[in-house]
């Protein structure tokens, strides 16, 4: 390894029981999402006395946790998600990993967890990808290696205060298309009973708790025959925020692209902010502003809104074909041209098929 890359010294212990060549080939043929994990994982520990220490890549294995471990009771946890992409020439790259690191810093502050320096975050992801390089699929079929850095209060203690022992890990999982039936328009259920975040809450932090609170609404969406759920603001129940794990975009009939502004209750997606810049380059005017649920419903009906799409690292850019609520629905289940244009521009950049004019790609191998 390259311990000089970072102040955090990374010890590497490789497994003597790697997944066999044949088994790996079968997994990479059809990886699904989040089902198979690579041969290794990255770990580091933090205490107030020592700061970050014991950074290491070790064989992938279960963790042993005391039943009193803080995270199991009070959910002091944050995570990140990014992907490693293999380019045509065999090289391996991640997309804007410093942005994930910066967001994890913001999440750390909100959850009273220690800050992992940006360079150590990037070094941790690079170290795991280098050791598990054979798990980075070829790019055909939009495959990639999904990386999941996460951090949690690992002190065994039942009092309510920030943990004094924190563990940070990175695990990796080969990924195919996020949705089982490929890039097809999804249907969205409007949650009118539940919200995901309120003013002063954790909406802008990438934390498991936000997902825990979204599950019952997602369950309702499934019962209503929809793929995903959309949440409104908790104060007025009037403005569109985001899906359970993806940000939203609306395309107007004049070509303007609109996304709900982030004001503390929406997760600031890196895909979302990249699309703002990409749309500018593609010649679309971009607006970040409040979008009411009535604007969505009426706009699709009147033709003012011509396309809706969702975005996030896992599912990239996904067309929204239909919005349903208790008592009605709008949408014609099609994919529009701007959605396709944005999606292609982004994945071409990530897979090295388009010039990286923004300097967004980070070479790992
Ligand atoms: C991670 C996440 C997103 C998407 O963020 P990206 O950085 O684009 O992957 C959107 N909403 C929520 C709630 C998320 O957790």
Tab-separated table of C-alpha atoms and ligand atoms in Angstrom:
chain	number	residue	atom	x	y	z
A	1	UNK	CA	0.000	0.000	0.000
A	2	UNK	CA	0.941	3.663	0.024
A	3	UNK	CA	0.918	4.823	3.614
A	4	UNK	CA	2.478	8.130	2.572
A	5	UNK	CA	-0.753	8.991	0.706
A	6	UNK	CA	-2.317	9.908	3.960
A	7	UNK	CA	-1.523	10.758	7.544
A	8	UNK	CA	-3.561	7.680	8.501
A	9	UNK	CA	-1.249	4.651	8.237
A	10	UNK	CA	-3.153	1.793	6.622
A	11	UNK	CA	-2.164	-1.778	7.496
A	12	UNK	CA	-3.195	-4.378	4.899
A	13	UNK	CA	-3.912	-8.025	5.716
A	14	UNK	CA	-5.192	-9.968	2.724
A	15	UNK	CA	-7.463	-12.975	2.998
A	16	UNK	CA	-6.114	-16.485	2.449
A	17	UNK	CA	-9.600	-17.560	1.349
A	18	UNK	CA	-10.579	-15.240	-1.517
A	19	UNK	CA	-13.754	-15.984	-3.465
A	20	UNK	CA	-12.839	-18.386	-6.275
A	21	UNK	CA	-12.327	-17.162	-9.816
A	22	UNK	CA	-15.412	-19.039	-11.067
A	23	UNK	CA	-17.643	-17.838	-8.259
A	24	UNK	CA	-16.498	-14.250	-8.792
A	25	UNK	CA	-17.196	-14.512	-12.532
A	26	UNK	CA	-20.733	-15.747	-11.749
A	27	UNK	CA	-21.316	-12.878	-9.290
A	28	UNK	CA	-20.014	-10.220	-11.689
A	29	UNK	CA	-22.162	-11.669	-14.470
A	30	UNK	CA	-25.289	-10.719	-12.525
A	31	UNK	CA	-24.393	-8.777	-9.360
A	32	UNK	CA	-27.810	-7.323	-8.484
A	33	UNK	CA	-27.496	-4.610	-5.843
A	34	UNK	CA	-26.015	-4.929	-2.353
A	35	UNK	CA	-26.109	-8.724	-2.283
A	36	UNK	CA	-22.494	-9.777	-2.600
A	37	UNK	CA	-19.541	-8.280	-0.754
A	38	UNK	CA	-15.889	-8.248	-1.690
A	39	UNK	CA	-13.083	-10.193	-0.011
A	40	UNK	CA	-11.972	-7.307	2.214
A	41	UNK	CA	-13.166	-4.341	4.252
A	42	UNK	CA	-11.581	-1.177	5.626
A	43	UNK	CA	-11.757	-0.342	9.341
A	44	UNK	CA	-10.518	2.449	11.602
A	45	UNK	CA	-11.237	3.324	15.219
A	46	UNK	CA	-11.600	6.637	16.985
A	47	UNK	CA	-11.346	7.611	20.643
A	48	UNK	CA	-11.047	11.114	22.126
A	49	UNK	CA	-7.580	10.246	23.456
A	50	UNK	CA	-6.091	8.764	20.296
A	51	UNK	CA	-8.159	10.276	17.487
A	52	UNK	CA	-8.354	8.053	14.400
A	53	UNK	CA	-6.138	4.994	14.676
A	54	UNK	CA	-5.762	1.308	13.726
A	55	UNK	CA	-6.645	1.946	10.080
A	56	UNK	CA	-6.575	-1.381	8.317
A	57	UNK	CA	-7.802	-3.447	5.405
A	58	UNK	CA	-8.740	-6.915	6.626
A	59	UNK	CA	-10.599	-9.963	5.307
A	60	UNK	CA	-14.363	-9.247	5.113
A	61	UNK	CA	-15.920	-10.678	8.261
A	62	UNK	CA	-18.812	-10.152	10.699
A	63	UNK	CA	-18.312	-7.623	13.486
A	64	UNK	CA	-18.569	-8.711	17.079
A	65	UNK	CA	-20.575	-6.143	19.071
A	66	UNK	CA	-21.412	-5.902	22.741
A	67	UNK	CA	-25.242	-5.875	23.141
A	68	UNK	CA	-24.887	-2.453	24.812
A	69	UNK	CA	-23.137	-0.928	21.760
A	70	UNK	CA	-24.411	2.652	21.465
A	71	UNK	CA	-25.543	2.529	17.826
A	72	UNK	CA	-27.915	-0.366	18.515
A	73	UNK	CA	-29.872	1.795	20.948
A	74	UNK	CA	-29.622	5.444	19.919
A	75	UNK	CA	-28.737	5.144	16.227
A	76	UNK	CA	-25.597	7.305	16.193
A	77	UNK	CA	-24.687	6.341	12.644
A	78	UNK	CA	-23.889	7.974	9.281
A	79	UNK	CA	-23.001	6.574	5.887
A	80	UNK	CA	-21.959	7.406	2.356
A	81	UNK	CA	-22.396	5.804	-1.044
A	82	UNK	CA	-20.208	6.081	-4.142
A	83	UNK	CA	-19.084	3.871	-6.991
A	84	UNK	CA	-15.856	2.754	-8.667
A	85	UNK	CA	-16.139	2.585	-12.459
A	86	UNK	CA	-13.921	0.593	-14.798
A	87	UNK	CA	-12.977	2.445	-17.961
A	88	UNK	CA	-12.454	0.831	-21.348
A	89	UNK	CA	-8.645	0.793	-20.869
A	90	UNK	CA	-8.985	-1.147	-17.590
A	91	UNK	CA	-8.307	1.820	-15.292
A	92	UNK	CA	-10.561	2.298	-12.238
A	93	UNK	CA	-12.025	5.627	-11.120
A	94	UNK	CA	-14.357	7.051	-8.484
A	95	UNK	CA	-16.678	10.032	-9.010
A	96	UNK	CA	-16.093	13.144	-6.850
A	97	UNK	CA	-15.083	11.201	-3.708
A	98	UNK	CA	-14.049	14.461	-1.965
A	99	UNK	CA	-17.719	15.490	-2.165
A	100	UNK	CA	-18.720	12.331	-0.302
A	101	UNK	CA	-16.005	13.063	2.242
A	102	UNK	CA	-17.222	16.639	2.692
A	103	UNK	CA	-20.804	15.467	3.118
A	104	UNK	CA	-19.735	12.867	5.659
A	105	UNK	CA	-18.051	15.686	7.580
A	106	UNK	CA	-21.370	17.562	7.644
A	107	UNK	CA	-23.218	14.407	8.700
A	108	UNK	CA	-20.602	13.824	11.434
A	109	UNK	CA	-21.238	17.269	12.871
A	110	UNK	CA	-25.016	16.743	12.951
A	111	UNK	CA	-24.727	13.320	14.612
A	112	UNK	CA	-21.983	14.379	17.069
A	113	UNK	CA	-19.538	11.924	15.502
A	114	UNK	CA	-15.822	12.636	14.956
A	115	UNK	CA	-14.743	14.098	11.624
A	116	UNK	CA	-12.691	11.874	9.345
A	117	UNK	CA	-10.392	14.147	7.294
A	118	UNK	CA	-11.232	14.290	3.576
A	119	UNK	CA	-7.863	12.829	2.564
A	120	UNK	CA	-8.294	9.877	4.924
A	121	UNK	CA	-11.783	9.213	3.589
A	122	UNK	CA	-10.479	9.177	0.013
A	123	UNK	CA	-7.478	7.047	1.048
A	124	UNK	CA	-9.758	4.519	2.784
A	125	UNK	CA	-11.895	4.050	-0.326
A	126	UNK	CA	-8.833	3.880	-2.586
A	127	UNK	CA	-7.178	1.299	-0.311
A	128	UNK	CA	-10.167	-1.033	-0.417
A	129	UNK	CA	-10.667	-0.678	-4.170
A	130	UNK	CA	-6.968	-1.432	-4.762
A	131	UNK	CA	-7.028	-4.588	-2.647
A	132	UNK	CA	-10.333	-5.762	-4.179
A	133	UNK	CA	-9.632	-4.599	-7.712
A	134	UNK	CA	-10.756	-7.879	-9.272
A	135	UNK	CA	-14.258	-7.097	-7.955
A	136	UNK	CA	-14.625	-3.990	-10.131
A	137	UNK	CA	-16.770	-5.246	-13.032
A	138	UNK	CA	-16.321	-4.424	-16.699
A	139	UNK	CA	-18.500	-1.434	-17.631
A	140	UNK	CA	-20.923	-3.320	-19.936
A	141	UNK	CA	-24.455	-3.229	-18.514
A	142	UNK	CA	-23.585	-0.179	-16.414
A	143	UNK	CA	-21.901	-2.293	-13.780
A	144	UNK	CA	-19.706	-0.795	-11.075
A	145	UNK	CA	-18.349	-1.473	-7.599
A	146	UNK	CA	-20.618	0.217	-5.053
A	147	UNK	CA	-18.714	1.540	-2.023
A	148	UNK	CA	-20.336	2.035	1.339
A	149	UNK	CA	-18.307	4.012	3.914
A	150	UNK	CA	-20.056	4.252	7.293
A	151	UNK	CA	-19.363	5.277	10.869
A	152	UNK	CA	-21.115	4.435	14.132
A	153	UNK	CA	-20.958	4.835	17.886
A	154	UNK	CA	-19.306	1.578	18.956
A	155	UNK	CA	-18.842	2.278	22.660
A	156	UNK	CA	-20.669	-0.213	24.903
A	157	UNK	CA	-22.594	2.198	27.093
A	158	UNK	CA	-26.312	2.880	27.566
A	159	UNK	CA	-26.132	6.555	28.559
A	160	UNK	CA	-27.318	9.201	26.130
A	161	UNK	CA	-24.214	11.107	24.996
A	162	UNK	CA	-21.913	10.930	21.983
A	163	UNK	CA	-19.985	7.648	21.977
A	164	UNK	CA	-16.338	7.746	23.030
A	165	UNK	CA	-15.460	4.873	20.785
A	166	UNK	CA	-16.401	5.206	17.128
A	167	UNK	CA	-15.784	2.738	14.320
A	168	UNK	CA	-15.485	3.649	10.631
A	169	UNK	CA	-15.697	1.037	7.887
A	170	UNK	CA	-15.812	0.792	4.130
A	171	UNK	CA	-17.403	-2.228	2.483
A	172	UNK	CA	-17.836	-2.825	-1.244
A	173	UNK	CA	-20.404	-4.621	-3.345
A	174	UNK	CA	-20.483	-5.144	-7.116
A	175	UNK	CA	-23.588	-3.553	-8.624
A	176	UNK	CA	-25.638	-3.950	-11.763
A	177	UNK	CA	-28.688	-1.835	-12.540
A	178	UNK	CA	-30.343	-0.627	-9.317
A	179	UNK	CA	-33.880	-1.333	-10.489
A	180	UNK	CA	-34.476	-4.943	-11.517
A	181	UNK	CA	-36.055	-4.061	-14.881
A	182	UNK	CA	-33.409	-1.563	-16.018
A	183	UNK	CA	-34.025	2.088	-16.925
A	184	UNK	CA	-37.809	2.148	-16.987
A	185	UNK	CA	-40.046	4.871	-15.642
A	186	UNK	CA	-40.924	4.394	-11.984
A	187	UNK	CA	-44.209	5.219	-10.300
A	188	UNK	CA	-44.215	7.398	-7.193
A	189	UNK	CA	-46.625	7.362	-4.263
A	190	UNK	CA	-47.267	10.701	-2.550
A	191	UNK	CA	-46.980	10.238	1.206
A	192	UNK	CA	-49.488	12.536	2.898
A	193	UNK	CA	-49.263	10.934	6.322
A	194	UNK	CA	-45.494	10.726	6.845
A	195	UNK	CA	-42.634	13.199	6.400
A	196	UNK	CA	-38.914	12.406	6.453
A	197	UNK	CA	-37.431	15.524	8.041
A	198	UNK	CA	-38.419	18.681	9.849
A	199	UNK	CA	-36.723	22.015	10.472
A	200	UNK	CA	-33.691	21.460	12.681
A	201	UNK	CA	-33.894	17.710	12.140
A	202	UNK	CA	-31.544	15.323	10.329
A	203	UNK	CA	-32.861	15.638	6.770
A	204	UNK	CA	-29.574	16.949	5.388
A	205	UNK	CA	-27.492	14.245	7.107
A	206	UNK	CA	-26.938	10.868	5.499
A	207	UNK	CA	-27.960	8.777	8.456
A	208	UNK	CA	-29.718	5.452	8.846
A	209	UNK	CA	-32.408	7.033	11.013
A	210	UNK	CA	-33.851	8.901	8.028
A	211	UNK	CA	-34.195	5.588	6.240
A	212	UNK	CA	-35.768	3.897	9.251
A	213	UNK	CA	-38.456	6.577	9.318
A	214	UNK	CA	-39.080	6.245	5.569
A	215	UNK	CA	-39.711	2.495	5.541
A	216	UNK	CA	-43.371	2.573	6.563
A	217	UNK	CA	-44.088	5.141	3.847
A	218	UNK	CA	-42.229	2.985	1.320
A	219	UNK	CA	-44.355	0.045	2.475
A	220	UNK	CA	-47.472	2.123	1.819
A	221	UNK	CA	-46.144	2.961	-1.664
A	222	UNK	CA	-45.673	-0.730	-2.414
A	223	UNK	CA	-49.206	-1.501	-1.220
A	224	UNK	CA	-50.442	1.203	-3.587
A	225	UNK	CA	-48.612	-0.464	-6.470
A	226	UNK	CA	-45.890	2.192	-6.649
A	227	UNK	CA	-42.100	1.787	-6.831
A	228	UNK	CA	-41.042	4.717	-4.640
A	229	UNK	CA	-42.447	7.288	-2.231
A	230	UNK	CA	-42.156	11.095	-2.339
A	231	UNK	CA	-42.184	13.217	0.825
A	232	UNK	CA	-43.496	16.748	1.297
A	233	UNK	CA	-42.190	19.367	3.713
A	234	UNK	CA	-43.280	18.732	7.293
A	235	UNK	CA	-44.292	22.335	8.056
A	236	UNK	CA	-47.020	22.870	5.457
A	237	UNK	CA	-47.308	19.564	3.609
A	238	UNK	CA	-47.124	21.592	0.448
A	239	UNK	CA	-43.635	21.493	-1.047
A	240	UNK	CA	-41.942	18.544	-2.724
A	241	UNK	CA	-38.797	17.427	-0.908
A	242	UNK	CA	-37.390	14.154	-2.235
A	243	UNK	CA	-37.847	10.400	-2.477
A	244	UNK	CA	-36.656	8.027	0.260
A	245	UNK	CA	-33.126	8.002	-1.163
A	246	UNK	CA	-33.149	10.096	-4.346
A	247	UNK	CA	-33.505	13.774	-5.287
A	248	UNK	CA	-36.047	15.002	-7.843
A	249	UNK	CA	-35.911	17.063	-11.036
A	250	UNK	CA	-38.677	18.591	-13.157
A	251	UNK	CA	-38.297	19.608	-16.807
A	252	UNK	CA	-40.511	22.453	-18.036
A	253	UNK	CA	-41.890	22.912	-21.548
A	254	UNK	CA	-39.418	25.793	-22.124
A	255	UNK	CA	-36.475	23.437	-21.436
A	256	UNK	CA	-35.794	24.826	-17.951
A	257	UNK	CA	-34.776	22.201	-15.423
A	258	UNK	CA	-36.048	22.701	-11.865
A	259	UNK	CA	-35.037	20.970	-8.628
A	260	UNK	CA	-36.353	21.646	-5.123
A	261	UNK	CA	-33.962	23.909	-3.235
A	262	UNK	CA	-32.190	22.381	-0.260
A	263	UNK	CA	-32.885	24.168	2.987
A	264	UNK	CA	-31.796	21.677	5.603
A	265	UNK	CA	-34.516	19.057	5.139
A	266	UNK	CA	-33.323	17.591	1.836
A	267	UNK	CA	-30.243	15.435	1.403
A	268	UNK	CA	-27.768	17.271	-0.810
A	269	UNK	CA	-27.155	14.618	-3.440
A	270	UNK	CA	-23.859	14.687	-5.301
A	271	UNK	CA	-25.723	13.443	-8.368
A	272	UNK	CA	-28.174	16.343	-7.873
A	273	UNK	CA	-25.456	18.992	-7.712
A	274	UNK	CA	-23.535	17.423	-10.617
A	275	UNK	CA	-26.694	17.536	-12.755
A	276	UNK	CA	-27.074	21.254	-12.043
A	277	UNK	CA	-23.642	21.800	-13.593
A	278	UNK	CA	-24.163	19.287	-16.419
A	279	UNK	CA	-27.493	20.888	-17.377
A	280	UNK	CA	-25.785	24.246	-17.619
A	281	UNK	CA	-23.251	22.759	-20.010
A	282	UNK	CA	-26.027	21.100	-22.016
A	283	UNK	CA	-27.666	24.507	-22.423
A	284	UNK	CA	-30.580	24.162	-20.023
A	285	UNK	CA	-31.519	26.914	-17.608
A	286	UNK	CA	-31.530	25.479	-14.078
A	287	UNK	CA	-33.652	26.666	-11.161
A	288	UNK	CA	-33.332	25.634	-7.519
A	289	UNK	CA	-36.551	26.748	-5.869
A	290	UNK	CA	-39.518	25.430	-3.919
A	291	UNK	CA	-41.775	23.198	-6.037
A	292	UNK	CA	-45.254	22.653	-4.654
A	293	UNK	CA	-47.108	19.384	-5.049
A	294	UNK	CA	-49.837	21.332	-6.884
A	295	UNK	CA	-47.281	22.633	-9.372
A	296	UNK	CA	-46.283	19.008	-10.042
A	297	UNK	CA	-49.828	17.667	-10.330
A	298	UNK	CA	-51.170	20.528	-12.406
A	299	UNK	CA	-47.994	20.932	-14.449
A	300	UNK	CA	-48.022	17.337	-15.675
A	301	UNK	CA	-51.738	17.714	-16.462
A	302	UNK	CA	-51.338	21.018	-18.348
A	303	UNK	CA	-48.126	20.110	-20.156
A	304	UNK	CA	-46.055	22.778	-18.354
A	305	UNK	CA	-43.988	19.946	-16.813
A	306	UNK	CA	-42.847	17.649	-19.587
A	307	UNK	CA	-40.559	15.301	-17.643
A	308	UNK	CA	-39.805	14.278	-14.080
A	309	UNK	CA	-36.761	12.305	-13.028
A	310	UNK	CA	-35.103	11.110	-9.836
A	311	UNK	CA	-31.359	10.925	-9.233
A	312	UNK	CA	-28.825	9.380	-6.877
A	313	UNK	CA	-25.591	7.397	-7.008
A	314	UNK	CA	-27.231	3.979	-6.864
A	315	UNK	CA	-29.917	4.510	-9.507
A	316	UNK	CA	-28.114	7.318	-11.447
A	317	UNK	CA	-30.975	9.066	-13.301
A	318	UNK	CA	-34.359	7.370	-13.265
A	319	UNK	CA	-37.425	8.624	-15.133
A	320	UNK	CA	-40.560	9.155	-13.062
A	321	UNK	CA	-43.480	7.997	-15.195
A	322	UNK	CA	-46.383	8.484	-12.807
A	323	UNK	CA	-47.384	10.205	-9.567
A	324	UNK	CA	-50.207	8.664	-7.578
A	325	UNK	CA	-51.956	9.876	-4.418
A	326	UNK	CA	-55.070	8.978	-2.471
A	327	UNK	CA	-57.664	9.904	-5.074
A	328	UNK	CA	-55.821	10.428	-8.322
A	329	UNK	CA	-52.762	10.139	-10.531
A	330	UNK	CA	-50.903	11.895	-13.346
A	331	UNK	CA	-48.279	10.719	-15.827
A	332	UNK	CA	-48.021	8.656	-18.982
A	333	UNK	CA	-45.211	6.234	-17.991
A	334	UNK	CA	-42.782	7.445	-20.631
A	335	UNK	CA	-39.142	8.588	-20.538
A	336	UNK	CA	-38.522	12.075	-21.900
A	337	UNK	CA	-35.591	13.276	-24.032
A	338	UNK	CA	-34.007	15.570	-21.410
A	339	UNK	CA	-33.948	12.725	-18.866
A	340	UNK	CA	-32.177	10.568	-21.430
A	341	UNK	CA	-29.766	13.373	-22.363
A	342	UNK	CA	-28.793	14.058	-18.735
A	343	UNK	CA	-28.451	10.372	-17.927
A	344	UNK	CA	-26.188	9.721	-20.929
A	345	UNK	CA	-24.031	12.781	-20.227
A	346	UNK	CA	-23.483	11.644	-16.637
A	347	UNK	CA	-22.767	7.952	-17.241
A	348	UNK	CA	-20.532	8.699	-20.239
A	349	UNK	CA	-18.438	10.906	-17.983
A	350	UNK	CA	-18.350	8.318	-15.185
A	351	UNK	CA	-17.328	5.494	-17.525
A	352	UNK	CA	-14.710	7.613	-19.312
A	353	UNK	CA	-16.592	7.739	-22.609
A	354	UNK	CA	-16.848	11.549	-22.472
A	355	UNK	CA	-14.166	14.076	-21.632
A	356	UNK	CA	-14.091	14.968	-17.931
A	357	UNK	CA	-14.220	18.734	-18.421
A	358	UNK	CA	-15.200	19.293	-14.770
A	359	UNK	CA	-12.300	17.295	-13.308
A	360	UNK	CA	-14.751	15.116	-11.394
A	361	UNK	CA	-13.111	11.726	-11.840
A	362	UNK	CA	-10.545	10.441	-9.335
A	363	UNK	CA	-8.189	7.739	-10.587
A	364	UNK	CA	-7.677	4.824	-8.182
A	365	UNK	CA	-5.901	2.345	-10.426
B	1	LIG	C1	-27.732	9.417	-0.690
B	1	LIG	C2	-29.069	10.075	-0.827
B	1	LIG	C3	-29.445	10.767	-1.983
B	1	LIG	C4	-28.604	10.825	-3.228
B	1	LIG	O1	-27.334	11.346	-3.029
B	1	LIG	P1	-26.151	11.052	-4.060
B	1	LIG	O2	-24.977	11.712	-3.466
B	1	LIG	O3	-26.562	11.620	-5.348
B	1	LIG	O4	-26.020	9.564	-4.124
B	1	LIG	C5	-30.671	11.421	-1.991
B	1	LIG	N1	-31.490	11.367	-0.917
B	1	LIG	C6	-31.163	10.678	0.208
B	1	LIG	C7	-32.121	10.668	1.329
B	1	LIG	C8	-29.941	10.015	0.275
B	1	LIG	O5	-29.634	9.343	1.388
